[in-house]
Amino acid sequence: MSENAPVDSPVGSSSSTKRKPMVIITIGMAGAGKSTFVQRINSYLHSLDPPSPPYILNLDPAVTNVPFEANIDIRDTINYHEVMKQYNLGPNGGILTALNLFTTKFDQVLGLVEKRAETVDHVILDTPGQIEIFTWSASGAIITDAVASSLPTVVAYIIDTPRTTAPATFMSNMLYACSILYKTKLPFILVFNKTDVQPHDFAIEWMHDFEAFQQALSSHRGTTDDEGEPTYMNSLMNSMSLVLDEFYKHLTAVGVSSMTGAGMKEFFDAVEASRTEYENEYLPELQRARAAREQTLQAAKEDSMNRLMKDLAVDRARNPDAALHDRWDPEAEEDADDDDTELNIIDRSEEAWPGQYIDVTKMRRRDDEGMTWPRPG
Ligand SMILES: Nc1nc2c(ncn2[C@@H]2O[C@H](COP(=O)(O)OP(=O)(O)O)[C@@H](O)[C@H]2O)c(=O)[nH]1
Ligand SMILES: [Mg+2]
């Protein structure tokens, strides 16, 4: 903490010095409690003194009722049932396609979020129930990258604690979390939810002491065969627990109950710590990657320009007669219409958006109309 930070200064709260809001992306298996958790943090932030209402985005097109009031709801833009019908898809394909269609409009969503950045402290994303739809889709990656390059972002990985008490389940859940961490490279909080049903201390112990985890493994039914000998799964997991040990060092774990509201303060402490991590680690990396990309692009441009010039020179040397005629002739230009030489770029960004309903499911080519998609089987 720097000593000259304007902690108690009355001018510290003026809008010009306001910190950027933190974006919290909730990710987790279906039924882990993502939506309930979003509802809980929403009511927690409202109950603060002074209240600090968040800006909430619901990205689950298939949810029938969300337990919170979303500021932007994918369901306002896309009718998931209509998508399933039009594209002849099942539930998962429908959710994925709906998310893809929504992502084509995400720049506008981001614009709305950025507009509110002056007034809110938290932006919260609730993701579709099925984890893989968000974590392993192009649109999930586009949305994550878009928000993370605009605002400080943290991933809240929600875990169904009562359902992860078996060592093998625990490990697969941790491996999944690990894969998301390495994919997004964002600050990461493991949120052990439903602690009202099952306290999460066993998980903390396993994370801090891999010998305790290996002990649990060897005594658990599922990992020994009929004679009580460890199965191949057991030894595989034994070695993996050593690998995961490194992963655990990079994240924070908190226990919460979205039902009772326990652990909310700890969660937001972890969110604040993530802000520092984002600024010190993610942001420099992002800027470095951007600069590198810019440089590669510039180098490629220069390279192709150089080659073009070289080709031209060779061409002229080989064919001096043609080169003599190959120059600008002011006479020939005389009757050319000057107006045609300028390209008109049209800026449509001024067109109405806020609140406008765009039914992107209707954005199909004309000749698509009436087309029937082949059905397997
Ligand atoms: N006991 C308990 N149940 C919870 C808690 N959080 C969520 N649930 C329940 O878990 C189920 C799935 O929650 P939901 O938020 O829809 O999960 P999502 O699919 O991850 O969005 C619901 O029945 C919730 O009531 C919690 O902290 N404690
Ligand atoms: Mg949900």
Coordinates of C-alpha atoms and ligand atoms in Angstrom, one line a residue:
M1 CA 0.0 0.0 0.0
S2 CA 1.4 3.3 -0.9
E3 CA 1.4 5.9 1.9
N4 CA 0.1 8.8 -0.2
A5 CA -3.0 6.9 -1.4
P6 CA -6.1 9.1 -1.0
V7 CA -7.7 6.7 1.5
D8 CA -9.7 9.1 3.7
S9 CA -9.3 12.3 1.6
P10 CA -12.8 13.7 0.7
V11 CA -11.6 14.5 -2.8
G12 CA -10.5 10.9 -3.2
S13 CA -14.0 9.9 -4.3
S14 CA -14.3 12.4 -7.1
S15 CA -15.1 10.7 -10.4
S16 CA -11.8 11.6 -12.0
T17 CA -9.9 9.4 -9.5
K18 CA -12.4 6.6 -9.4
R19 CA -10.8 3.2 -9.9
K20 CA -12.0 1.0 -12.7
P21 CA -14.6 -1.5 -11.8
M22 CA -13.6 -5.1 -11.3
V23 CA -15.1 -7.7 -13.6
I24 CA -16.0 -11.0 -12.0
I25 CA -16.6 -13.9 -14.4
T26 CA -18.4 -16.8 -12.7
I27 CA -17.5 -20.2 -14.1
G28 CA -18.4 -23.6 -12.8
M29 CA -20.1 -26.9 -13.5
A30 CA -23.8 -27.0 -14.0
G31 CA -25.6 -26.8 -10.6
A32 CA -22.5 -25.6 -8.8
G33 CA -24.5 -22.5 -7.8
K34 CA -23.2 -19.8 -10.2
S35 CA -26.5 -18.0 -10.5
T36 CA -27.3 -18.3 -6.8
F37 CA -23.8 -16.9 -6.1
V38 CA -24.3 -14.0 -8.4
Q39 CA -27.6 -13.2 -6.6
R40 CA -25.8 -13.4 -3.3
I41 CA -23.0 -11.1 -4.2
N42 CA -25.6 -8.8 -5.7
S43 CA -27.5 -8.5 -2.5
Y44 CA -24.3 -8.3 -0.5
L45 CA -23.1 -5.3 -2.5
H46 CA -26.5 -3.7 -2.2
S47 CA -26.4 -4.1 1.6
L48 CA -23.0 -2.3 1.9
D49 CA -22.9 1.2 3.4
P50 CA -23.0 3.0 1.1
P51 CA -24.6 0.5 -1.3
S52 CA -22.5 -0.4 -4.3
P53 CA -24.9 -2.0 -6.8
P54 CA -23.0 -4.0 -9.5
Y55 CA -23.7 -4.1 -13.2
I56 CA -24.8 -7.7 -14.1
L57 CA -24.7 -9.5 -17.4
N58 CA -26.6 -12.8 -17.8
L59 CA -25.0 -14.9 -20.6
D60 CA -27.2 -17.9 -20.0
P61 CA -29.8 -18.0 -22.8
A62 CA -31.5 -21.1 -21.5
V63 CA -32.2 -20.1 -18.0
T64 CA -35.9 -19.8 -17.2
N65 CA -35.7 -17.5 -14.3
V66 CA -32.6 -15.7 -13.0
P67 CA -32.6 -14.9 -9.3
F68 CA -31.3 -11.4 -9.9
E69 CA -32.1 -8.4 -12.0
A70 CA -29.6 -8.4 -14.9
N71 CA -28.6 -5.1 -16.5
I72 CA -27.9 -6.9 -19.8
D73 CA -29.6 -10.2 -20.5
I74 CA -28.7 -12.3 -23.4
R75 CA -32.4 -13.4 -23.4
D76 CA -33.4 -9.9 -24.4
T77 CA -31.5 -10.2 -27.6
I78 CA -31.8 -13.9 -28.5
N79 CA -34.6 -16.2 -28.3
Y80 CA -33.0 -19.5 -27.5
H81 CA -36.0 -21.7 -28.4
E82 CA -36.2 -19.8 -31.7
V83 CA -32.5 -20.6 -32.4
M84 CA -33.0 -24.3 -31.7
K85 CA -36.0 -24.3 -34.1
Q86 CA -34.4 -22.3 -36.9
Y87 CA -31.1 -24.1 -36.9
N88 CA -32.6 -27.5 -35.9
L89 CA -30.4 -27.9 -32.8
G90 CA -30.6 -29.6 -29.5
P91 CA -30.3 -27.8 -26.2
N92 CA -26.4 -27.6 -26.0
G93 CA -26.1 -26.6 -29.7
G94 CA -28.8 -24.1 -29.1
I95 CA -27.1 -22.5 -26.2
L96 CA -23.8 -22.4 -28.0
T97 CA -25.3 -20.9 -31.1
A98 CA -27.2 -18.3 -29.1
L99 CA -24.0 -17.3 -27.3
N100 CA -22.2 -17.1 -30.7
L101 CA -24.9 -14.8 -32.1
F102 CA -24.7 -12.7 -29.0
T103 CA -20.9 -12.4 -29.2
T104 CA -21.3 -10.8 -32.7
K105 CA -22.8 -7.9 -30.8
F106 CA -20.4 -7.9 -27.9
D107 CA -18.6 -4.7 -28.9
Q108 CA -21.9 -2.9 -28.2
V109 CA -22.3 -4.7 -24.9
L110 CA -18.8 -3.7 -23.9
G111 CA -19.5 -0.1 -24.9
L112 CA -22.5 -0.1 -22.5
V113 CA -20.4 -1.6 -19.7
E114 CA -17.6 1.0 -20.3
K115 CA -20.1 3.7 -20.2
R116 CA -21.1 2.6 -16.7
A117 CA -17.5 2.2 -15.5
E118 CA -17.6 5.6 -13.8
T119 CA -20.5 4.7 -11.6
V120 CA -20.1 1.0 -10.7
D121 CA -17.5 -0.9 -8.7
H122 CA -18.2 -4.4 -10.0
V123 CA -19.3 -5.9 -13.2
I124 CA -20.6 -9.5 -12.9
L125 CA -20.9 -12.1 -15.6
D126 CA -23.1 -15.1 -15.1
T127 CA -22.2 -17.8 -17.6
P128 CA -24.3 -20.7 -19.1
G129 CA -25.0 -23.7 -16.8
Q130 CA -22.9 -26.1 -18.8
I131 CA -19.3 -25.1 -18.2
E132 CA -17.8 -26.2 -21.5
I133 CA -20.1 -23.9 -23.5
F134 CA -18.3 -20.9 -22.1
T135 CA -14.8 -22.3 -21.4
W136 CA -14.2 -24.2 -24.7
S137 CA -16.0 -22.1 -27.2
A138 CA -14.7 -19.3 -29.4
S139 CA -17.3 -16.9 -28.1
G140 CA -16.4 -17.6 -24.5
A141 CA -12.8 -16.8 -25.3
I142 CA -13.8 -13.7 -27.3
I143 CA -16.0 -12.4 -24.4
T144 CA -13.3 -13.1 -21.8
D145 CA -10.5 -11.5 -23.8
A146 CA -12.7 -8.5 -24.6
V147 CA -13.6 -7.7 -21.0
A148 CA -10.2 -8.5 -19.7
S149 CA -8.4 -6.2 -22.1
S150 CA -10.8 -3.4 -21.1
L151 CA -11.2 -3.8 -17.3
P152 CA -9.5 -5.6 -14.5
T153 CA -10.9 -9.0 -14.5
V154 CA -11.0 -12.1 -12.2
V155 CA -12.4 -15.6 -12.7
A156 CA -14.5 -16.9 -9.9
Y157 CA -14.5 -20.7 -10.3
I158 CA -17.5 -22.0 -8.4
I159 CA -17.2 -25.4 -6.9
D160 CA -20.1 -27.6 -5.5
T161 CA -18.3 -28.4 -2.2
P162 CA -20.6 -31.3 -1.1
R163 CA -20.1 -33.0 -4.4
T164 CA -16.4 -32.8 -4.4
T165 CA -15.5 -34.6 -1.2
A166 CA -14.3 -37.8 -3.1
P167 CA -10.6 -37.4 -3.8
A168 CA -11.0 -38.4 -7.5
T169 CA -13.8 -35.8 -8.0
F170 CA -11.8 -33.2 -6.2
M171 CA -8.9 -33.8 -8.4
S172 CA -10.8 -33.7 -11.7
N173 CA -12.4 -30.5 -10.6
M174 CA -9.0 -29.0 -9.8
L175 CA -7.6 -30.1 -13.1
Y176 CA -10.5 -28.4 -14.9
A177 CA -9.9 -25.3 -12.9
C178 CA -6.2 -25.6 -13.8
S179 CA -7.0 -25.8 -17.5
I180 CA -9.1 -22.7 -17.3
L181 CA -6.4 -20.8 -15.4
Y182 CA -3.8 -21.6 -18.1
K183 CA -6.3 -20.8 -20.9
T184 CA -7.3 -17.4 -19.6
K185 CA -4.2 -16.5 -17.6
L186 CA -6.4 -14.3 -15.5
P187 CA -6.4 -13.9 -11.7
F188 CA -8.3 -16.9 -10.3
I189 CA -10.4 -17.5 -7.2
L190 CA -11.6 -20.9 -6.2
V191 CA -15.0 -20.4 -4.6
F192 CA -16.0 -23.4 -2.5
N193 CA -19.8 -22.9 -2.5
K194 CA -22.5 -24.5 -0.4
T195 CA -20.4 -24.5 2.8
D196 CA -23.8 -24.6 4.7
V197 CA -24.0 -28.2 3.6
Q198 CA -20.4 -29.2 3.7
P199 CA -17.5 -27.1 5.2
H200 CA -14.6 -26.7 2.8
D201 CA -11.8 -27.2 5.3
F202 CA -11.0 -30.7 3.8
A203 CA -10.3 -29.0 0.5
I204 CA -8.0 -26.4 2.0
E205 CA -6.1 -29.2 3.8
W206 CA -5.7 -31.2 0.5
M207 CA -4.5 -28.2 -1.3
H208 CA -1.9 -27.3 1.3
D209 CA -0.7 -30.7 2.1
F210 CA -0.5 -33.2 -0.8
E211 CA 0.5 -35.9 1.6
A212 CA -2.9 -35.5 3.3
F213 CA -4.5 -35.8 -0.1
Q214 CA -2.6 -38.9 -1.0
Q215 CA -3.6 -40.3 2.4
A216 CA -7.2 -39.6 1.5
L217 CA -6.7 -41.2 -1.9
S218 CA -5.4 -44.4 -0.5
S219 CA -8.1 -44.8 2.1
H220 CA -11.0 -43.9 -0.3
R221 CA -13.0 -46.8 -1.7
G222 CA -13.0 -45.8 -5.3
T223 CA -9.3 -45.9 -5.7
T224 CA -8.5 -49.4 -4.4
D225 CA -9.4 -52.7 -6.0
D226 CA -11.3 -55.6 -4.4
E227 CA -8.2 -56.7 -2.5
G228 CA -7.6 -53.3 -1.1
E229 CA -4.7 -52.7 -3.5
P230 CA -4.3 -49.2 -5.1
T231 CA -5.6 -49.1 -8.7
Y232 CA -3.8 -47.5 -11.6
M233 CA -6.1 -44.5 -11.0
N234 CA -4.6 -44.2 -7.6
S235 CA -1.0 -44.0 -8.7
L236 CA -1.9 -41.7 -11.6
M237 CA -3.6 -39.3 -9.2
N238 CA -0.7 -39.6 -6.8
S239 CA 1.6 -38.2 -9.3
M240 CA -0.9 -35.6 -10.5
S241 CA -1.3 -34.3 -7.0
L242 CA 2.4 -33.3 -7.1
V243 CA 1.8 -31.4 -10.3
L244 CA -1.3 -29.7 -8.9
D245 CA 0.8 -28.5 -5.9
E246 CA 2.4 -26.0 -8.2
F247 CA -1.0 -24.8 -9.5
Y248 CA -2.4 -24.3 -6.1
K249 CA 0.3 -21.7 -5.4
H250 CA -1.2 -19.4 -8.0
L251 CA -4.6 -19.1 -6.6
T252 CA -6.8 -18.1 -3.7
A253 CA -9.5 -20.3 -2.2
V254 CA -12.5 -19.1 -0.3
G255 CA -15.4 -20.9 1.2
V256 CA -18.9 -19.4 0.8
S257 CA -22.5 -20.2 1.1
S258 CA -24.7 -18.6 -1.5
M259 CA -27.6 -19.7 0.6
T260 CA -26.7 -18.1 3.9
G261 CA -24.2 -15.4 2.7
A262 CA -21.3 -16.7 4.7
G263 CA -17.8 -15.9 3.3
M264 CA -18.8 -12.8 1.2
K265 CA -16.3 -10.5 2.9
E266 CA -13.5 -13.0 2.3
F267 CA -14.6 -13.3 -1.3
F268 CA -14.4 -9.6 -1.9
D269 CA -11.1 -9.4 -0.1
A270 CA -9.8 -11.9 -2.6
V271 CA -11.3 -9.9 -5.5
E272 CA -9.4 -6.8 -4.3
A273 CA -6.2 -8.8 -4.1
S274 CA -6.9 -9.9 -7.7
R275 CA -6.9 -6.3 -8.9
T276 CA -3.3 -6.0 -7.9
E277 CA -2.5 -9.3 -9.5
Y278 CA -4.2 -8.2 -12.7
E279 CA -2.4 -4.9 -12.8
N280 CA 1.0 -6.3 -12.0
E281 CA 0.9 -9.6 -14.0
Y282 CA -1.9 -9.8 -16.5
L283 CA -1.8 -6.2 -17.8
P284 CA 1.9 -6.0 -18.5
E285 CA 1.7 -9.4 -20.3
L286 CA -1.3 -8.2 -22.3
Q287 CA 0.6 -5.0 -23.3
R288 CA 3.7 -7.0 -24.2
A289 CA 1.6 -9.4 -26.4
R290 CA 0.0 -6.4 -28.1
A291 CA 3.3 -4.7 -28.7
A292 CA 4.8 -7.9 -30.1
R293 CA 1.8 -8.4 -32.4
E294 CA 2.1 -4.8 -33.6
Q295 CA 5.8 -5.3 -34.3
T296 CA 5.2 -8.5 -36.2
L297 CA 2.6 -6.8 -38.3
Q298 CA 4.8 -3.9 -38.9
A299 CA 7.7 -6.1 -39.9
A300 CA 5.5 -8.1 -42.2
K301 CA 4.3 -4.9 -43.9
E302 CA 7.8 -3.6 -44.3
D303 CA 9.0 -6.9 -45.6
S304 CA 6.3 -7.1 -48.3
M305 CA 6.9 -3.4 -49.2
N306 CA 10.6 -4.0 -49.6
R307 CA 10.0 -7.1 -51.8
L308 CA 7.6 -5.1 -53.9
M309 CA 10.1 -2.4 -54.4
K310 CA 12.9 -4.8 -55.2
D311 CA 10.7 -6.6 -57.8
L312 CA 9.9 -3.3 -59.4
A313 CA 13.5 -2.4 -59.6
V314 CA 14.4 -5.7 -61.2
D315 CA 11.5 -5.3 -63.6
R316 CA 12.6 -1.9 -64.7
A317 CA 16.2 -3.0 -65.2
R318 CA 15.1 -5.9 -67.3
N319 CA 12.8 -3.9 -69.5
P320 CA 14.1 -0.3 -69.7
D321 CA 11.8 0.6 -72.6
A322 CA 8.6 -0.3 -70.7
A323 CA 10.0 1.4 -67.6
L324 CA 10.3 4.7 -69.6
H325 CA 6.6 4.7 -70.3
D326 CA 5.6 3.4 -66.9
R327 CA 5.2 6.8 -65.2
W328 CA 2.5 9.2 -64.3
D329 CA 1.1 11.0 -67.3
P330 CA -0.6 14.3 -66.3
E331 CA -2.4 14.5 -69.7
A332 CA -4.0 11.1 -69.3
E333 CA -5.4 12.1 -65.9
E334 CA -7.1 15.2 -67.2
D335 CA -10.5 13.8 -67.8
A336 CA -10.5 11.4 -64.8
D337 CA -13.2 12.3 -62.3
D338 CA -11.4 13.5 -59.2
D339 CA -14.3 12.5 -57.0
D340 CA -13.7 8.8 -57.7
T341 CA -10.2 8.9 -56.2
E342 CA -11.5 9.2 -52.7
L343 CA -12.9 6.2 -50.8
N344 CA -15.8 7.0 -48.5
I345 CA -15.6 5.4 -45.1
I346 CA -18.9 5.5 -43.5
D347 CA -19.0 5.8 -39.7
R348 CA -22.2 4.2 -38.5
S349 CA -21.3 4.2 -34.9
E350 CA -23.7 7.1 -34.2
E351 CA -26.7 5.0 -35.0
A352 CA -29.1 4.3 -32.2
W353 CA -28.2 1.5 -30.0
P354 CA -29.0 1.7 -26.2
G355 CA -32.0 -0.4 -25.4
Q356 CA -32.5 -1.3 -29.0
Y357 CA -33.7 -4.8 -29.6
I358 CA -31.8 -6.6 -32.3
D359 CA -33.1 -10.0 -33.2
V360 CA -29.8 -11.5 -34.5
T361 CA -31.5 -14.8 -35.1
K362 CA -33.1 -13.1 -38.1
M363 CA -29.7 -12.1 -39.5
R364 CA -29.6 -14.7 -42.1
R365 CA -28.9 -14.6 -45.8
R366 CA -32.1 -14.4 -47.9
D367 CA -31.4 -17.6 -49.7
D368 CA -31.3 -19.4 -46.4
E369 CA -35.0 -19.0 -46.1
G370 CA -37.0 -22.2 -46.3
M371 CA -33.9 -24.3 -46.2
T372 CA -34.3 -27.5 -44.3
W373 CA -31.2 -28.9 -42.5
P374 CA -30.5 -32.6 -42.8
R375 CA -31.1 -34.5 -39.6
P376 CA -28.8 -37.3 -38.5
G377 CA -30.4 -40.7 -38.3
Ligands
LIG1 N1 -27.4 -25.5 0.2 C1 -27.0 -24.7 -0.8 N2 -27.5 -24.8 -2.0 C2 -27.1 -24.0 -3.0 C3 -26.1 -23.0 -2.7 N3 -25.9 -22.3 -3.8 C4 -26.7 -22.8 -4.8 N4 -27.4 -23.8 -4.3 C5 -28.4 -24.6 -5.0 O1 -27.8 -25.3 -6.1 C6 -28.7 -25.4 -7.2 C7 -28.0 -24.9 -8.4 O2 -27.8 -23.5 -8.3 P1 -27.7 -22.6 -9.6 O3 -27.3 -21.2 -9.1 O4 -28.9 -22.6 -10.5 O5 -26.4 -23.2 -10.4 P2 -25.7 -22.9 -11.8 O6 -26.2 -23.9 -12.7 O7 -24.3 -23.0 -11.5 O8 -26.1 -21.5 -12.1 C8 -29.9 -24.7 -6.8 O9 -30.9 -25.6 -6.4 C9 -29.5 -23.8 -5.6 O10 -30.5 -23.5 -4.7 C10 -25.6 -22.9 -1.4 O11 -24.7 -22.1 -1.0 N5 -26.1 -23.8 -0.4
MG2 MG -27.0 -20.6 -13.7

